[in-house]
Tab-separated table of C-alpha atoms in Angstrom:
chain	number	residue	atom	x	y	z
A	1	MET	CA	25.323	35.721	-41.314
A	2	LEU	CA	25.644	33.436	-44.348
A	3	ILE	CA	26.149	29.697	-44.768
A	4	TYR	CA	29.382	29.805	-46.774
A	5	ALA	CA	30.595	26.166	-46.769
A	6	PHE	CA	29.395	22.654	-45.957
A	7	CYS	CA	30.807	19.143	-45.607
A	8	ASP	CA	28.917	16.241	-47.226
A	9	ALA	CA	28.449	12.662	-46.022
A	10	HIS	CA	31.763	11.626	-47.615
A	11	GLY	CA	33.818	14.229	-45.725
A	12	THR	CA	34.266	16.533	-48.740
A	13	TRP	CA	33.964	20.306	-48.293
A	14	HIS	CA	31.999	22.416	-50.775
A	15	GLY	CA	31.265	26.106	-51.236
A	16	ASP	CA	33.861	28.612	-50.046
A	17	PRO	CA	35.630	26.985	-47.039
A	18	HIS	CA	38.536	29.464	-47.309
A	19	ALA	CA	36.323	32.572	-47.379
A	20	GLU	CA	37.409	35.593	-45.346
A	21	ILE	CA	34.916	35.912	-42.484
A	22	ASN	CA	34.344	38.879	-40.168
A	23	GLN	CA	34.692	37.000	-36.881
A	24	THR	CA	37.191	34.820	-35.049
A	25	ARG	CA	35.284	31.535	-35.351
A	26	PRO	CA	32.385	30.535	-37.609
A	27	GLY	CA	29.141	29.056	-36.372
A	28	ARG	CA	28.510	25.366	-37.023
A	29	GLY	CA	25.326	23.381	-37.497
A	30	ILE	CA	23.617	20.444	-39.187
A	31	LEU	CA	21.419	20.872	-42.271
A	32	THR	CA	19.380	17.842	-43.331
A	33	ILE	CA	18.455	17.916	-47.030
A	34	PRO	CA	15.046	16.316	-47.646
A	35	PRO	CA	14.532	13.938	-50.578
A	36	THR	CA	13.291	15.572	-53.778
A	37	PRO	CA	9.672	14.680	-54.688
A	38	PRO	CA	9.348	12.061	-57.456
A	39	ASP	CA	8.233	14.696	-59.980
A	40	GLY	CA	11.059	17.123	-59.084
A	41	THR	CA	14.621	17.535	-60.271
A	42	PRO	CA	16.923	15.567	-57.915
A	43	GLY	CA	19.565	17.496	-55.965
A	44	LEU	CA	23.199	16.491	-55.464
A	45	PHE	CA	22.813	16.051	-51.702
A	46	ASP	CA	19.301	14.605	-51.336
A	47	GLY	CA	18.759	12.916	-47.965
A	48	GLN	CA	22.194	13.880	-46.580
A	49	ARG	CA	22.995	15.523	-43.230
A	50	LEU	CA	25.459	18.290	-44.024
A	51	ASN	CA	27.818	19.963	-41.570
A	52	VAL	CA	27.595	23.674	-42.370
A	53	LEU	CA	29.688	26.736	-41.481
A	54	TYR	CA	28.059	30.163	-41.193
A	55	ALA	CA	29.477	33.598	-40.398
A	56	ALA	CA	29.329	37.245	-41.386
A	57	CYS	CA	31.196	37.600	-44.692
A	58	ASP	CA	31.196	39.707	-47.845
A	59	LEU	CA	30.157	36.995	-50.335
A	60	GLU	CA	27.044	37.287	-52.499
A	61	ALA	CA	23.940	36.094	-50.642
A	62	SER	CA	21.099	34.015	-52.066
A	63	GLN	CA	17.496	35.099	-51.669
A	64	ASP	CA	16.321	32.048	-49.724
A	65	SER	CA	17.170	30.972	-46.178
A	66	TYR	CA	18.033	27.461	-44.987
A	67	ARG	CA	16.678	26.148	-41.673
A	68	LEU	CA	19.184	24.103	-39.667
A	69	ASP	CA	18.183	21.098	-37.601
A	70	ASP	CA	18.524	23.151	-34.382
A	71	GLY	CA	15.981	25.686	-35.660
A	72	GLY	CA	18.338	28.478	-36.740
A	73	ALA	CA	17.770	29.883	-40.222
A	74	PHE	CA	20.385	31.635	-42.395
A	75	PRO	CA	20.676	32.624	-46.037
A	76	ALA	CA	23.473	30.957	-47.981
A	77	THR	CA	26.114	32.350	-50.273
A	78	TRP	CA	25.171	32.217	-53.917
A	79	HIS	CA	27.756	29.461	-54.475
A	80	VAL	CA	26.347	27.242	-51.700
A	81	HIS	CA	22.778	27.909	-52.839
A	82	GLU	CA	23.632	26.788	-56.371
A	83	LEU	CA	25.123	23.533	-55.054
A	84	LEU	CA	22.076	22.776	-52.900
A	85	SER	CA	19.556	23.616	-55.641
A	86	PRO	CA	17.062	22.427	-56.664
A	87	ALA	CA	16.296	20.900	-53.259
A	88	TYR	CA	15.477	24.338	-51.825
A	89	LEU	CA	13.970	26.149	-54.792
A	90	PRO	CA	10.808	27.967	-53.627
A	91	ALA	CA	7.581	26.084	-54.203
A	92	HIS	CA	6.304	28.868	-56.482
A	93	ALA	CA	9.435	28.903	-58.654
A	94	GLU	CA	9.089	27.957	-62.294
A	95	PRO	CA	10.085	24.292	-62.876
A	96	THR	CA	13.454	23.852	-64.512
A	97	ARG	CA	13.209	23.195	-68.254
A	98	ALA	CA	16.871	22.327	-68.741
A	99	SER	CA	17.831	19.009	-70.222
A	100	PRO	CA	18.577	16.378	-67.577
A	101	ALA	CA	22.201	15.587	-66.802
A	102	PRO	CA	23.645	12.366	-68.264
A	103	GLN	CA	22.517	9.317	-66.301
A	104	ARG	CA	25.228	7.880	-64.072
A	105	THR	CA	25.305	4.117	-64.330
A	106	HIS	CA	28.174	3.290	-61.973
A	107	SER	CA	30.591	5.018	-59.611
A	108	VAL	CA	34.062	4.184	-58.348
A	109	LYS	CA	35.675	5.951	-55.399
A	110	LEU	CA	39.255	5.527	-54.154
A	111	GLU	CA	40.956	7.183	-51.211
A	112	LEU	CA	44.552	7.365	-49.973
A	113	ARG	CA	46.062	9.021	-46.881
A	114	SER	CA	49.498	10.401	-46.136
A	115	GLU	CA	50.829	11.845	-42.894
A	116	ASP	CA	48.999	15.153	-43.417
A	117	ARG	CA	46.782	14.747	-46.498
A	118	ARG	CA	43.781	12.768	-47.706
A	119	TYR	CA	43.403	12.110	-51.455
A	120	SER	CA	40.023	11.188	-52.921
A	121	LEU	CA	39.327	10.103	-56.513
A	122	SER	CA	35.769	9.614	-57.765
A	123	VAL	CA	34.870	8.335	-61.229
A	124	ASP	CA	31.253	8.397	-62.418
A	125	LEU	CA	30.502	6.418	-65.576
A	126	LEU	CA	28.220	8.474	-67.819
A	127	GLY	CA	26.393	7.452	-70.945
A	128	GLU	CA	27.937	7.193	-74.406
A	129	GLY	CA	31.348	6.078	-73.140
A	130	ARG	CA	32.130	9.198	-71.111
A	131	ILE	CA	33.200	9.533	-67.470
A	132	GLU	CA	33.245	12.360	-64.948
A	133	LEU	CA	36.385	12.402	-62.799
A	134	THR	CA	36.802	14.345	-59.537
A	135	ALA	CA	40.056	14.489	-57.568
A	136	ILE	CA	40.098	16.199	-54.157
A	137	VAL	CA	43.039	16.881	-51.829
A	138	CYS	CA	42.307	17.876	-48.238
A	139	THR	CA	43.945	17.909	-44.823
A	140	LEU	CA	43.203	15.142	-42.337
A	141	ASP	CA	40.645	17.386	-40.615
A	142	GLY	CA	38.756	17.931	-43.887
A	143	ILE	CA	40.008	21.333	-45.115
A	144	VAL	CA	40.056	21.233	-48.933
A	145	GLN	CA	43.450	22.109	-50.428
A	146	GLY	CA	42.661	21.482	-54.096
A	147	GLU	CA	40.018	20.064	-56.425
A	148	LEU	CA	40.014	18.942	-60.055
A	149	THR	CA	36.835	17.981	-61.940
A	150	GLY	CA	36.177	17.211	-65.583
A	151	GLU	CA	34.721	14.869	-68.207
A	152	LEU	CA	36.572	12.735	-70.735
A	153	GLU	CA	36.194	9.621	-72.849
A	154	ALA	CA	36.572	6.469	-70.739
A	155	CYS	CA	39.086	5.057	-73.202
A	156	ASP	CA	41.436	7.994	-72.477
A	157	LEU	CA	41.605	7.437	-68.720
A	158	GLY	CA	44.570	5.040	-68.886
A	159	GLU	CA	46.675	7.457	-70.951
A	160	ILE	CA	45.792	10.337	-68.616
A	161	GLY	CA	46.891	8.206	-65.644
A	162	ARG	CA	50.219	7.414	-67.310
A	163	LEU	CA	50.703	11.094	-68.123
A	164	ILE	CA	50.152	12.086	-64.487
A	165	ALA	CA	52.455	9.310	-63.278
A	166	SER	CA	55.239	10.667	-65.503
A	167	VAL	CA	55.270	14.069	-63.751
A	168	PRO	CA	58.416	14.436	-61.553
A	169	THR	CA	57.439	14.272	-57.867
A	170	THR	CA	60.681	15.527	-56.335
A	171	ALA	CA	60.610	19.311	-55.959
A	172	PRO	CA	63.931	21.179	-56.253
A	173	ALA	CA	65.463	22.185	-52.932
A	174	ARG	CA	65.040	25.833	-51.999
A	175	SER	CA	68.264	27.774	-51.878
A	176	GLY	CA	69.080	29.662	-48.698
A	177	ALA	CA	66.504	27.838	-46.545
A	178	GLN	CA	67.855	27.388	-43.030
A	179	ASP	CA	66.304	25.470	-40.170
A	180	VAL	CA	62.749	25.889	-41.460
A	181	PRO	CA	60.403	22.863	-41.169
A	182	ALA	CA	60.166	20.965	-44.453
A	183	SER	CA	56.352	21.145	-44.329
A	184	THR	CA	56.351	24.982	-44.516
A	185	SER	CA	56.836	27.280	-47.480
A	186	LYS	CA	57.071	30.957	-48.265
A	187	THR	CA	53.575	30.991	-49.662
A	188	THR	CA	50.551	31.666	-47.495
A	189	ARG	CA	49.234	28.583	-45.707
A	190	HIS	CA	45.993	30.143	-44.497
A	191	GLY	CA	43.705	27.406	-43.219
A	192	ASP	CA	46.388	24.675	-42.962
A	193	ALA	CA	46.455	22.720	-39.717
A	194	TRP	CA	49.370	23.379	-37.349
A	195	THR	CA	51.684	20.396	-36.907
A	196	ALA	CA	53.899	19.430	-33.991
A	197	GLU	CA	56.871	20.414	-36.144
A	198	THR	CA	55.602	23.954	-36.794
A	199	HIS	CA	54.612	24.332	-33.113
A	200	ASP	CA	58.170	23.480	-32.038
A	201	TYR	CA	59.678	25.788	-34.645
A	202	LEU	CA	57.457	28.677	-33.537
A	203	LYS	CA	58.244	28.197	-29.846
A	204	ASP	CA	62.016	27.728	-30.229
A	205	HIS	CA	62.563	30.669	-32.588
A	206	TYR	CA	60.230	33.047	-30.711
A	207	LEU	CA	62.094	32.341	-27.458
A	208	ALA	CA	65.343	32.827	-29.377
A	209	GLY	CA	64.288	36.398	-30.221
A	210	LYS	CA	62.534	36.270	-33.584
A	211	THR	CA	59.638	38.703	-34.061
A	212	PRO	CA	56.099	37.676	-35.136
A	213	GLN	CA	56.768	39.387	-38.491
A	214	GLU	CA	59.867	37.245	-39.067
A	215	LEU	CA	58.079	34.074	-37.968
A	216	ALA	CA	55.168	34.862	-40.295
A	217	GLN	CA	57.632	35.110	-43.186
A	218	ASP	CA	59.385	31.869	-42.197
A	219	LEU	CA	56.174	29.860	-41.818
A	220	GLY	CA	54.257	31.369	-44.725
A	221	ARG	CA	51.429	32.628	-42.496
A	222	SER	CA	49.972	35.998	-41.554
A	223	GLU	CA	51.403	37.949	-38.634
A	224	LYS	CA	47.916	37.944	-37.116
A	225	SER	CA	47.766	34.130	-37.029
A	226	ILE	CA	51.276	33.974	-35.522
A	227	ARG	CA	50.329	36.358	-32.705
A	228	TRP	CA	47.138	34.442	-31.881
A	229	LYS	CA	49.059	31.163	-31.897
A	230	LEU	CA	51.757	32.584	-29.569
A	231	TYR	CA	49.000	33.683	-27.188
A	232	SER	CA	47.331	30.244	-27.271
A	233	MET	CA	50.719	28.679	-26.393
A	234	ASN	CA	51.114	31.056	-23.401
A	235	LEU	CA	54.195	32.606	-25.008
A	236	ALA	CA	52.841	36.125	-25.609
A	237	PRO	CA	50.228	38.452	-24.072
A	238	PHE	CA	46.675	38.670	-25.360
A	239	PRO	CA	46.687	40.549	-28.713
A	240	ALA	CA	44.049	43.092	-27.715
A	241	ASP	CA	44.514	45.110	-30.894
A	242	LEU	CA	43.477	42.076	-32.972
A	243	ALA	CA	40.353	41.184	-30.980
A	244	PRO	CA	37.081	42.225	-32.632
A	245	SER	CA	35.545	45.276	-30.989
A	246	GLN	CA	32.327	44.895	-29.057
A	247	ARG	CA	29.411	45.782	-31.232
A	248	THR	CA	25.920	46.837	-30.403
A	249	SER	CA	23.266	44.434	-31.602
A	250	PRO	CA	23.004	45.170	-35.309
A	251	GLN	CA	19.669	45.736	-36.921
A	252	PRO	CA	18.881	42.834	-39.247
A	253	LYS	CA	19.182	43.701	-42.899
A	254	ALA	CA	15.927	44.028	-44.736
A	255	PRO	CA	15.368	41.078	-47.082
A	256	LYS	CA	15.846	41.689	-50.769
A	257	ALA	CA	12.652	43.129	-52.149
A	258	TYR	CA	12.126	40.777	-55.045
A	259	THR	CA	10.803	37.308	-55.736
A	260	VAL	CA	12.288	34.658	-57.990
A	261	GLU	CA	9.770	35.599	-60.661
A	262	GLU	CA	10.740	39.274	-60.424
A	263	LYS	CA	14.423	38.373	-60.571
A	264	ARG	CA	13.813	36.367	-63.741
A	265	GLN	CA	12.214	39.362	-65.446
A	266	THR	CA	15.748	40.733	-65.895
A	267	ARG	CA	17.733	37.477	-65.497
A	268	PRO	CA	15.462	34.752	-66.929
A	269	ASN	CA	17.770	31.877	-65.894
A	270	ALA	CA	18.485	33.056	-62.333
A	271	TYR	CA	18.786	30.143	-59.819
A	272	LYS	CA	18.367	27.512	-62.565
A	273	PRO	CA	20.879	24.618	-62.715
A	274	TRP	CA	23.512	24.713	-65.452
A	275	THR	CA	23.436	22.025	-68.118
A	276	PRO	CA	26.548	20.590	-69.848
A	277	GLY	CA	25.440	22.393	-72.998
A	278	ASP	CA	25.247	25.717	-71.146
A	279	GLU	CA	28.768	25.202	-69.802
A	280	ARG	CA	30.191	24.340	-73.226
A	281	LYS	CA	28.592	27.414	-74.802
A	282	LEU	CA	29.797	29.617	-71.918
A	283	GLY	CA	33.373	28.417	-72.399
A	284	GLU	CA	33.142	29.012	-76.162
A	285	ARG	CA	31.747	32.542	-75.776
A	286	CYS	CA	34.402	33.362	-73.176
A	287	ALA	CA	37.156	32.155	-75.526
A	288	GLN	CA	35.631	34.336	-78.290
A	289	GLY	CA	36.219	37.434	-76.146
A	290	ALA	CA	32.792	38.142	-74.642
A	291	SER	CA	32.856	40.311	-71.481
A	292	LEU	CA	31.316	39.375	-68.131
A	293	GLU	CA	28.383	41.722	-68.697
A	294	ASP	CA	27.860	40.313	-72.225
A	295	LEU	CA	27.777	36.771	-70.806
A	296	ALA	CA	25.383	37.773	-68.004
A	297	GLN	CA	22.964	39.252	-70.567
A	298	GLU	CA	23.324	36.367	-73.012
A	299	PHE	CA	22.839	33.609	-70.426
A	300	GLY	CA	20.235	35.467	-68.377
A	301	ARG	CA	22.134	35.147	-65.077
A	302	ASP	CA	23.728	37.412	-62.447
A	303	LEU	CA	27.385	38.402	-62.753
A	304	GLY	CA	28.167	36.304	-59.660
A	305	ALA	CA	26.697	33.204	-61.309
A	306	ILE	CA	28.755	33.797	-64.468
A	307	VAL	CA	31.944	34.365	-62.471
A	308	THR	CA	31.530	31.189	-60.401
A	309	ARG	CA	30.785	29.045	-63.445
A	310	LEU	CA	33.732	30.443	-65.468
A	311	LEU	CA	36.075	29.550	-62.614
A	312	LYS	CA	34.487	26.114	-62.196
A	313	ILE	CA	34.923	25.116	-65.859
A	314	ASN	CA	38.418	26.671	-66.067
A	315	ALA	CA	37.364	28.883	-68.959
A	316	GLU	CA	39.904	30.920	-70.903
A	317	GLY	CA	39.435	34.433	-72.223
A	318	PRO	CA	39.160	38.065	-71.057
A	319	ALA	CA	36.028	37.370	-68.999
A	320	ALA	CA	37.749	34.465	-67.188
A	321	ASP	CA	40.706	36.729	-66.382
A	322	GLU	CA	38.316	39.355	-65.053
A	323	ALA	CA	36.463	36.706	-63.003
A	324	THR	CA	39.630	35.817	-61.102
A	325	GLY	CA	39.661	39.204	-59.386
A	326	PHE	CA	35.901	39.805	-59.420
A	327	SER	CA	34.373	41.390	-56.303
A	328	PRO	CA	30.551	41.693	-56.176
């Protein structure tokens, strides 16, 4: 059982909210992040009460566990652990020697809503005339659909805004589409909320004789999700073949037999925060053709840490291509 995603105080989801989990519904809980001591490195979510999701999944696990407010304790995925660090670094871990991040002097946050989306734009003013911009698109119930983050010179923000505004917003009509709700597409919509329109379409066309396979194609969803939805609407029998089999109580996995210090004997920068300089150098080395293993050795981090950071900074190069399909 791993904590694989969490929602912060502003309603933004972090981690891997779209991860494939090995159960029908994830567990939910509250994790309160304590303030960082005055002599420590501040965390991104100090003092916040986070809504967390946990389930059995195949993502890379961190070494340390996180105790929820109700008393339950679970390890986190490596991605979640990195976001919550350094608030939960072990007390015996070596203090981080990395250069501090640029001091934020002011923040601006804007939010807009449509019928089925929420758009959030955050701008943090950094030192030396630079800003950090984060744009997040999510459904009304908080499921993240897309995220864009980056730094630029403050003087360029106006031109970037005009460039975005010039992009055509009217998508070309799809040829051959018949009687399919406008909000659906042929691409997978795993995780999207069901709307009244898609409910009606599913009911009407199932009663008219369409199969779950055909409906899955029409609505851009998996056949499994269609069959569960038909059952929940009392239109089809219980899909017994899709229900998870009863399992005997599994024996808990033995904890990883190493400490942070032992881990850093082979990966000296394991669990340490990334600095802007590290990210710039990583992007440069990736563009120069370094492999994932080369980058892991050079930066003293696990392959999973390198993969996540390459994807986060939108790096280009053979290692970034390999990271897209990486499986630990």
